[in-house]
Amino acid sequence: MHKMLEQLKFDGKRLIFRNYGFVFFSLLMPTAFYVLFTQINKGQIEMFSAEYMGSMIVYSILITAIMGVGNFMERDRNQGLITLLKITNRNLNHYYISICFWSLMMNIFTIIILGATAILINHVDLSVEQWFILLGLVLVGQLPLLLLGIAISNVKRQETLTILGNLITFPVAILSGLW
Amino acid sequence: MTNTIKVNKLKFSYGKKQVLREVNFEVQSGKVVGLIGENGAGKTTLLKILLGLLKTNSNVSILGHRPGTSQSVSSMFQGDLKLPSVNVLEILSEVAAQYPNPRKPQAVLEELNLADLARQRLNGLSGGQLRRITFAMTLVGNADLIFLDEPTVGMDVNARQDFWDNVSKLKNAGKTILITSHYLEEIQQTADQILILKDGKIEFDGTLNELQRRYLTTKISFETKLSKTIFAELKHVQSLKQMGEKIVINSTNGDATLQTLVPYLKELQHLNITDASLESIFQTITQKGENNA
């Protein structure tokens, strides 16, 4: 238990509180897009504000899982942190559980920020049940994306990872109508 | 004394390239072992196998367990962790948490005179500072068995001296330490056991005294304007190297060689005679292999 708590404490600082990439790409950028496009389309499409909030939440999760977590784990591998943990642990379960936990937290944080923006600026009004359904869908839906991010973190070169991340993220975002 | 490391008929290859041919050795508890070999001899591969990072079917035992399953092993690899969002104290706490009986990170930093670096980010440290922090990560686990791979690379002279003082303290505390290093004179001063890895096999396994007795070399060096060819006729010469006016001879019988140098004494300056060092023996072993090849 102590090992798990220490791992969570260690990764929480790195993934959330000192992760400026997350703040910019997963929070500020989707929020800015949301405000921009909802103001442009104001009143033109009913329920657009609420639906577009959902799109930007999914987009943020995609960026976090593929580009964020993928890069993060690749750097840990290349810097030798994974090797260091392997020497003493028989497996890396604590590490992976910690990464998944904080990814979940990052996504919950995204929902809070985007949700608050949607309520304050566009007066989006969802019922409590709808908010919980949104939360549940995000928590379940993030899992395959997180697995994809973990999978691509195993590439050897950082440049390859960036290309792969872009090749996955942007076609998925465009084809699934997030933008 | 129990065997901390036991390796029996270890073979390993990367695809078709055979790196370790048949490695056999044992290390007793509380010993400091120097593992030396040329670049590409297989030292790092051997270390990775002992740490459980590379799998093998061979019979290898670390603290009575299969490699990678004991929680009392720590290591210092050649590369350093340079994570951008982490400070020194945090990485030491993270490493300490992996061990059942760790030391306090702050205490380790104070012992190594690194307490003022505690709050500094890893990516803001110099190469030498990072190397010392990596050593601190090795100590904080309070492991019984410690692997050190080229530990003093990047350290200045004072830091290296501090490092070897700390290794002596670890030895006195009963830790078992296996070190690879190209600074052979440093290993010579500390190691109880020398392992020489050559062409994937253990060429020598024993103490430095046993090594010196086996290779019986005396190093004779001097400066002279005379041609190297004159000295090629000397007796008991194992190897002869000329660097400008300086000539270095490794001899299997220092007294006999010196006697044959007597006629030339007037032409020799800065004559220096030393017993075989680990470095000269290593050069002899590796050159012998090249000559045989």
XYZ file of C-alpha atoms in Angstrom:
472
model
C 0.000 0.000 0.000
C 2.800 2.376 0.936
C 4.454 1.690 -2.402
C 1.220 2.491 -4.256
C 0.675 5.729 -2.346
C 4.248 6.852 -2.982
C 3.862 6.069 -6.668
C 0.628 8.058 -6.817
C 2.257 11.004 -5.036
C 5.271 10.876 -7.362
C 3.258 10.658 -10.579
C 0.572 13.134 -9.485
C 3.117 15.933 -9.253
C 4.562 15.074 -12.665
C 1.325 14.416 -14.520
C -0.895 17.142 -13.144
C 0.674 19.894 -11.089
C 3.866 20.363 -13.112
C 2.540 19.261 -16.480
C 2.242 22.472 -18.470
C 1.555 20.484 -21.637
C -1.609 19.081 -20.083
C -2.742 22.521 -18.974
C -2.256 23.991 -22.437
C -3.184 21.200 -24.847
C -5.807 19.365 -22.809
C -7.424 22.225 -20.914
C -6.798 25.654 -22.388
C -6.920 24.703 -26.066
C -10.216 22.722 -25.978
C -11.739 25.410 -23.741
C -10.664 28.130 -26.176
C -12.042 26.158 -29.138
C -15.287 25.625 -27.240
C -15.742 29.302 -26.437
C -14.770 30.353 -29.969
C -17.003 27.980 -31.916
C -20.016 28.268 -29.611
C -19.879 32.058 -29.887
C -19.624 31.841 -33.690
C -22.554 29.392 -33.883
C -24.592 31.005 -31.156
C -28.272 30.350 -31.564
C -27.849 28.715 -34.972
C -28.026 25.072 -33.867
C -30.110 24.046 -30.926
C -28.223 22.170 -28.257
C -24.916 22.959 -30.048
C -23.373 24.364 -26.884
C -23.990 21.153 -24.962
C -22.995 18.832 -27.806
C -19.849 20.773 -28.609
C -18.879 20.651 -24.935
C -19.039 16.864 -25.250
C -16.880 16.968 -28.407
C -14.232 19.078 -26.748
C -14.184 16.824 -23.689
C -13.592 13.825 -25.959
C -10.950 15.754 -27.904
C -9.174 16.647 -24.660
C -9.230 12.994 -23.552
C -7.825 11.943 -26.929
C -4.945 14.428 -26.662
C -4.263 13.467 -23.043
C -4.229 9.722 -23.738
C -2.360 9.604 -27.036
C -0.005 12.572 -26.953
C 0.181 13.211 -23.216
C 0.394 9.773 -21.643
C 2.200 8.290 -24.663
C 4.968 10.905 -24.536
C 5.143 10.782 -20.781
C 5.681 7.024 -20.628
C 8.117 7.058 -23.555
C 10.224 9.623 -21.708
C 10.126 7.547 -18.524
C 11.309 4.520 -20.514
C 14.132 6.348 -22.304
C 15.298 8.089 -19.153
C 15.552 4.749 -17.332
C 12.777 5.167 -14.770
C 11.036 1.983 -15.952
C 14.311 0.063 -15.676
C 14.850 1.444 -12.192
C 11.381 0.315 -11.113
C 11.813 -3.111 -12.772
C 14.951 -3.846 -10.778
C 13.101 -3.821 -7.472
C 9.568 -4.687 -8.437
C 8.633 -7.980 -9.979
C 6.175 -6.098 -12.155
C 5.228 -2.545 -12.976
C 1.639 -2.750 -11.792
C 1.978 0.175 -9.369
C 3.345 2.363 -12.116
C 0.610 1.513 -14.616
C -2.162 1.823 -12.028
C -0.813 5.229 -11.029
C -0.676 6.444 -14.644
C -4.260 5.236 -15.263
C -5.485 6.828 -12.039
C -4.003 10.213 -12.830
C -5.240 10.064 -16.422
C -8.699 9.545 -14.973
C -8.192 12.528 -12.683
C -6.998 14.625 -15.618
C -10.153 13.749 -17.527
C -12.380 14.525 -14.564
C -10.601 17.853 -14.284
C -11.256 18.437 -17.983
C -14.970 17.790 -17.472
C -15.033 20.228 -14.558
C -13.267 23.003 -16.499
C -15.207 22.561 -19.730
C -18.461 21.991 -17.880
C -17.987 25.136 -15.802
C -17.145 27.100 -18.974
C -20.259 25.737 -20.694
C -22.506 26.645 -17.757
C -21.042 30.100 -17.160
C -20.689 31.283 -20.750
C -23.407 29.414 -22.632
C -25.769 28.634 -19.755
C -25.751 24.948 -20.672
C -28.305 23.244 -18.473
C -27.924 19.474 -18.013
C -29.609 17.439 -15.350
C -27.585 15.770 -12.626
C -28.303 12.415 -14.273
C -26.935 13.672 -17.577
C -23.764 14.919 -15.910
C -23.230 11.526 -14.283
C -23.859 9.729 -17.578
C -21.294 12.034 -19.215
C -18.823 11.262 -16.444
C -19.435 7.521 -16.774
C -19.037 7.560 -20.552
C -15.792 9.480 -20.243
C -14.401 7.122 -17.619
C -15.211 4.027 -19.651
C -14.508 5.567 -23.033
C -11.045 6.755 -22.052
C -9.821 3.196 -21.449
C -9.208 2.136 -25.078
C -7.570 5.493 -25.789
C -5.364 5.108 -22.728
C -4.374 1.620 -23.866
C -3.487 3.050 -27.260
C -1.362 5.738 -25.605
C 0.422 3.114 -23.499
C 0.971 0.959 -26.599
C 2.547 3.706 -28.682
C 4.775 4.752 -25.771
C 6.798 1.611 -26.526
C 8.256 3.005 -29.757
C 11.972 3.546 -29.498
C 12.317 7.056 -30.869
C 10.589 10.193 -29.673
C 10.235 11.479 -33.253
C 8.393 8.298 -34.297
C 6.083 8.638 -31.320
C 5.208 12.223 -32.263
C 4.411 11.227 -35.840
C 2.375 8.217 -34.728
C 0.531 10.305 -32.152
C -0.394 12.914 -34.753
C -1.407 10.254 -37.280
C -3.819 8.759 -34.773
C -5.114 11.860 -33.000
C -6.052 14.187 -35.822
C -7.734 11.738 -38.226
C -9.724 10.324 -35.281
C -10.707 13.826 -34.219
C -11.719 14.885 -37.731
C -13.442 11.654 -38.813
C -15.428 11.383 -35.609
C -16.671 14.953 -36.079
C -15.064 16.418 -33.016
C -14.178 19.600 -34.874
C 30.039 -17.542 3.771
C 27.020 -17.643 1.559
C 27.121 -16.998 -2.169
C 25.370 -13.781 -3.046
C 25.818 -14.325 -6.769
C 26.095 -17.694 -8.410
C 26.446 -18.034 -12.163
C 26.788 -21.414 -13.811
C 27.304 -22.002 -17.550
C 25.684 -18.746 -18.568
C 25.280 -18.261 -22.300
C 23.553 -15.391 -24.003
C 23.209 -14.090 -27.526
C 21.461 -11.228 -29.253
C 20.009 -13.049 -32.234
C 22.939 -14.766 -33.942
C 25.558 -12.746 -32.113
C 26.915 -14.732 -29.179
C 27.798 -12.237 -26.425
C 28.338 -14.516 -23.449
C 29.780 -17.929 -24.242
C 30.005 -19.827 -20.966
C 30.310 -17.650 -17.904
C 30.891 -19.244 -14.505
C 31.628 -17.430 -11.276
C 30.518 -16.997 -7.705
C 30.593 -13.986 -5.426
C 30.508 -14.359 -1.678
C 28.576 -12.101 0.615
C 30.343 -8.918 1.687
C 32.877 -8.838 -1.157
C 33.684 -6.080 -3.585
C 34.116 -7.472 -7.083
C 35.639 -5.626 -10.013
C 34.308 -6.767 -13.373
C 36.576 -5.579 -16.147
C 36.711 -6.163 -19.856
C 37.191 -4.394 -23.138
C 34.410 -2.399 -24.743
C 31.929 -4.895 -26.155
C 33.136 -7.761 -23.948
C 29.646 -8.301 -22.525
C 29.871 -6.558 -19.144
C 26.627 -4.604 -19.405
C 24.838 -7.638 -20.840
C 26.033 -9.689 -17.876
C 24.841 -6.984 -15.478
C 21.423 -6.867 -17.115
C 21.094 -10.639 -16.767
C 22.066 -10.503 -13.100
C 19.439 -7.794 -12.568
C 16.761 -9.764 -14.345
C 16.397 -7.253 -17.164
C 17.401 -9.869 -19.731
C 16.005 -13.371 -19.427
C 18.036 -16.518 -19.752
C 17.515 -20.222 -19.101
C 20.948 -20.561 -17.550
C 21.519 -21.217 -13.880
C 21.859 -17.782 -12.259
C 21.115 -17.085 -8.616
C 21.005 -13.674 -6.914
C 20.706 -13.744 -3.131
C 19.269 -17.235 -3.457
C 16.576 -16.156 -5.931
C 16.134 -15.934 -9.658
C 17.404 -12.620 -11.053
C 14.851 -9.808 -10.825
C 12.922 -11.328 -7.928
C 14.908 -10.167 -4.933
C 13.971 -6.877 -3.302
C 17.412 -6.276 -1.901
C 19.253 -5.356 -5.075
C 20.058 -1.877 -6.343
C 22.045 -0.674 -9.296
C 23.680 2.369 -10.796
C 23.657 2.283 -14.567
C 25.730 4.337 -16.942
C 22.890 6.682 -17.898
C 21.327 9.130 -15.447
C 17.707 9.988 -14.829
C 17.029 13.499 -16.028
C 13.251 13.741 -15.539
C 12.150 17.349 -16.019
C 9.390 17.692 -13.425
C 11.056 15.957 -10.513
C 13.441 17.208 -7.852
C 16.194 15.262 -6.121
C 14.324 14.544 -2.898
C 11.280 13.316 -4.805
C 13.203 10.833 -6.922
C 15.022 9.526 -3.865
C 11.685 9.096 -2.040
C 10.291 7.275 -5.064
C 13.277 4.901 -5.154
C 13.218 4.414 -1.373
C 9.551 3.419 -1.553
C 10.474 0.425 -3.732
C 12.513 -1.198 -0.954
C 11.370 -2.947 2.228
C 13.953 -1.320 4.496
C 15.158 1.935 2.938
C 17.216 4.742 4.387
C 15.889 8.264 4.770
C 16.579 10.249 1.565
C 17.603 13.391 3.455
C 20.136 11.384 5.501
C 21.676 9.903 2.347
C 21.989 13.359 0.786
C 23.698 14.702 3.896
C 26.096 11.762 3.973
C 27.104 12.471 0.367
C 27.319 16.246 0.923
C 24.453 16.787 -1.498
C 21.865 18.230 0.901
C 21.882 21.602 -0.874
C 20.654 19.905 -4.060
C 17.564 18.402 -2.391
C 15.017 20.764 -3.995
C 16.710 21.101 -7.368
C 15.107 19.642 -10.462
C 17.025 16.732 -11.982
C 17.220 18.379 -15.395
C 18.898 21.425 -13.824
C 21.897 19.490 -12.464
C 25.330 19.199 -14.049
C 26.576 15.837 -15.329
C 28.756 15.251 -12.289
C 26.009 16.234 -9.845
C 23.570 13.930 -11.594
C 26.014 11.061 -11.344
C 26.329 11.612 -7.602
C 22.555 11.756 -7.241
C 22.322 8.485 -9.146
C 24.715 6.994 -6.605
C 22.481 8.387 -3.842
C 19.554 6.522 -5.459
C 21.626 3.355 -5.195
C 22.276 3.907 -1.492
C 18.793 4.942 -0.395
C 17.408 1.433 -0.921
C 19.807 -0.003 1.677
C 20.137 -3.071 -0.544
C 22.369 -6.028 0.317
C 23.671 -6.344 -3.246
C 24.718 -3.340 -5.283
C 25.709 -3.177 -8.945
C 27.696 -0.170 -10.109
C 28.209 0.206 -13.869
C 30.933 2.746 -14.691
C 30.014 4.692 -11.564
C 32.619 7.467 -11.654
C 32.228 8.591 -15.267
C 31.656 12.347 -15.264
C 32.793 12.862 -11.652
C 35.625 15.208 -10.831
C 38.651 14.008 -8.844
C 37.250 14.973 -5.436
C 33.886 13.402 -6.183
C 35.609 10.192 -7.273
C 37.603 10.072 -4.065
C 34.402 10.596 -2.027
C 32.740 7.892 -4.072
C 35.397 5.272 -3.316
C 35.381 6.272 0.357
C 31.666 5.542 0.357
C 32.222 2.216 -1.376
C 34.643 1.299 1.412
C 31.984 2.228 3.987
C 29.461 0.022 2.178
C 31.967 -2.811 2.177
C 32.539 -2.384 5.918
C 28.765 -2.490 6.385
C 28.748 -5.938 4.808
C 27.254 -5.030 1.434
C 28.176 -7.035 -1.632
C 29.216 -4.804 -4.506
C 29.943 -5.579 -8.147
C 31.611 -2.742 -10.049
C 32.488 -2.301 -13.698
C 34.888 0.484 -14.449
C 37.551 1.535 -16.909
C 39.434 3.309 -14.106
C 41.333 0.160 -13.227
C 43.615 1.757 -10.639
C 40.499 2.574 -8.598
C 39.165 -0.981 -8.737
C 42.630 -2.243 -7.837
C 42.511 -0.366 -4.519
C 39.094 -1.606 -3.451
C 38.234 -4.950 -5.036
C 38.549 -8.258 -3.178
C 37.865 -10.211 -6.341
C 38.655 -9.454 -9.961
C 36.677 -10.879 -12.854
C 38.095 -10.325 -16.317
C 35.589 -10.842 -19.099
C 37.059 -11.482 -22.510
C 35.282 -12.657 -25.635
C 32.214 -13.612 -23.616
C 34.061 -15.779 -21.113
C 35.628 -15.223 -17.701
C 39.332 -15.109 -18.474
C 40.279 -14.690 -14.825
C 38.489 -15.013 -11.486
C 40.503 -14.354 -8.336
C 42.268 -11.762 -6.238
C 44.654 -9.111 -7.536
C 47.598 -10.953 -5.921
C 46.669 -14.128 -7.776
C 46.390 -12.142 -10.989
C 49.803 -10.554 -10.514
C 51.371 -13.940 -9.720
C 49.834 -15.504 -12.813
C 50.898 -12.791 -15.200
C 54.153 -11.906 -13.408
C 54.667 -8.650 -15.208
C 56.900 -5.796 -14.284
C 56.473 -2.495 -16.068
C 59.702 -0.821 -17.119
C 59.502 2.596 -18.745
C 62.147 5.065 -19.826
C 62.929 7.752 -22.376
C 65.630 7.335 -24.964
C 66.705 8.481 -28.390
C 67.684 4.903 -29.272
C 65.537 2.987 -31.710
C 62.871 0.602 -30.448
C 64.402 -2.217 -32.514
C 67.397 -2.396 -30.161
C 65.153 -3.277 -27.262
C 63.198 -5.903 -29.167
C 66.082 -8.305 -28.427
C 65.625 -8.019 -24.664
C 64.689 -11.172 -22.740
C 61.358 -11.939 -21.068
C 59.595 -9.083 -22.824
C 55.873 -9.650 -22.984
C 55.077 -6.398 -24.781
C 56.903 -3.279 -25.907
C 55.327 0.031 -26.776
C 56.938 3.205 -28.030
C 55.346 6.627 -27.725
C 57.769 9.165 -29.160
C 60.950 8.901 -27.076
C 59.172 6.991 -24.307
C 59.349 3.199 -24.283
C 57.171 1.018 -22.059
C 58.073 -2.646 -21.578
C 55.982 -5.278 -19.792
C 58.293 -8.015 -18.623
C 57.597 -11.464 -17.177
C 60.894 -11.319 -15.300
C 61.756 -7.764 -14.355
C 65.227 -8.598 -12.948
C 66.319 -10.488 -16.056
C 65.112 -7.756 -18.382
C 66.860 -5.063 -16.345
C 70.139 -6.954 -16.526
C 69.949 -6.957 -20.326
C 69.275 -3.192 -20.250
C 72.520 -2.478 -18.391
C 74.623 -1.785 -21.586
C 72.154 0.908 -22.567
C 71.772 2.625 -19.205
C 73.703 5.737 -20.248
C 71.185 6.333 -23.026
C 68.122 5.976 -20.787
C 66.419 8.788 -18.887
C 63.571 8.714 -16.374
C 63.873 4.973 -15.830
C 60.824 3.767 -13.915
C 60.156 0.238 -12.647
C 56.787 -0.808 -11.182
C 55.087 -4.084 -10.381
C 52.243 -5.061 -12.598
C 49.199 -2.908 -12.163
C 45.726 -4.075 -13.053
C 45.901 -1.803 -16.055
C 49.131 -3.307 -17.410
C 47.891 -6.857 -16.783
C 44.643 -6.028 -18.563
C 46.574 -4.649 -21.512
C 48.709 -7.801 -21.539
C 45.654 -10.077 -21.510
C 43.861 -8.197 -24.256
C 46.988 -7.877 -26.416
C 47.684 -11.609 -25.944
C 44.268 -12.297 -27.321
C 44.868 -10.036 -30.307
C 48.245 -11.718 -30.945
C 46.642 -15.149 -30.828
C 43.837 -14.068 -33.155
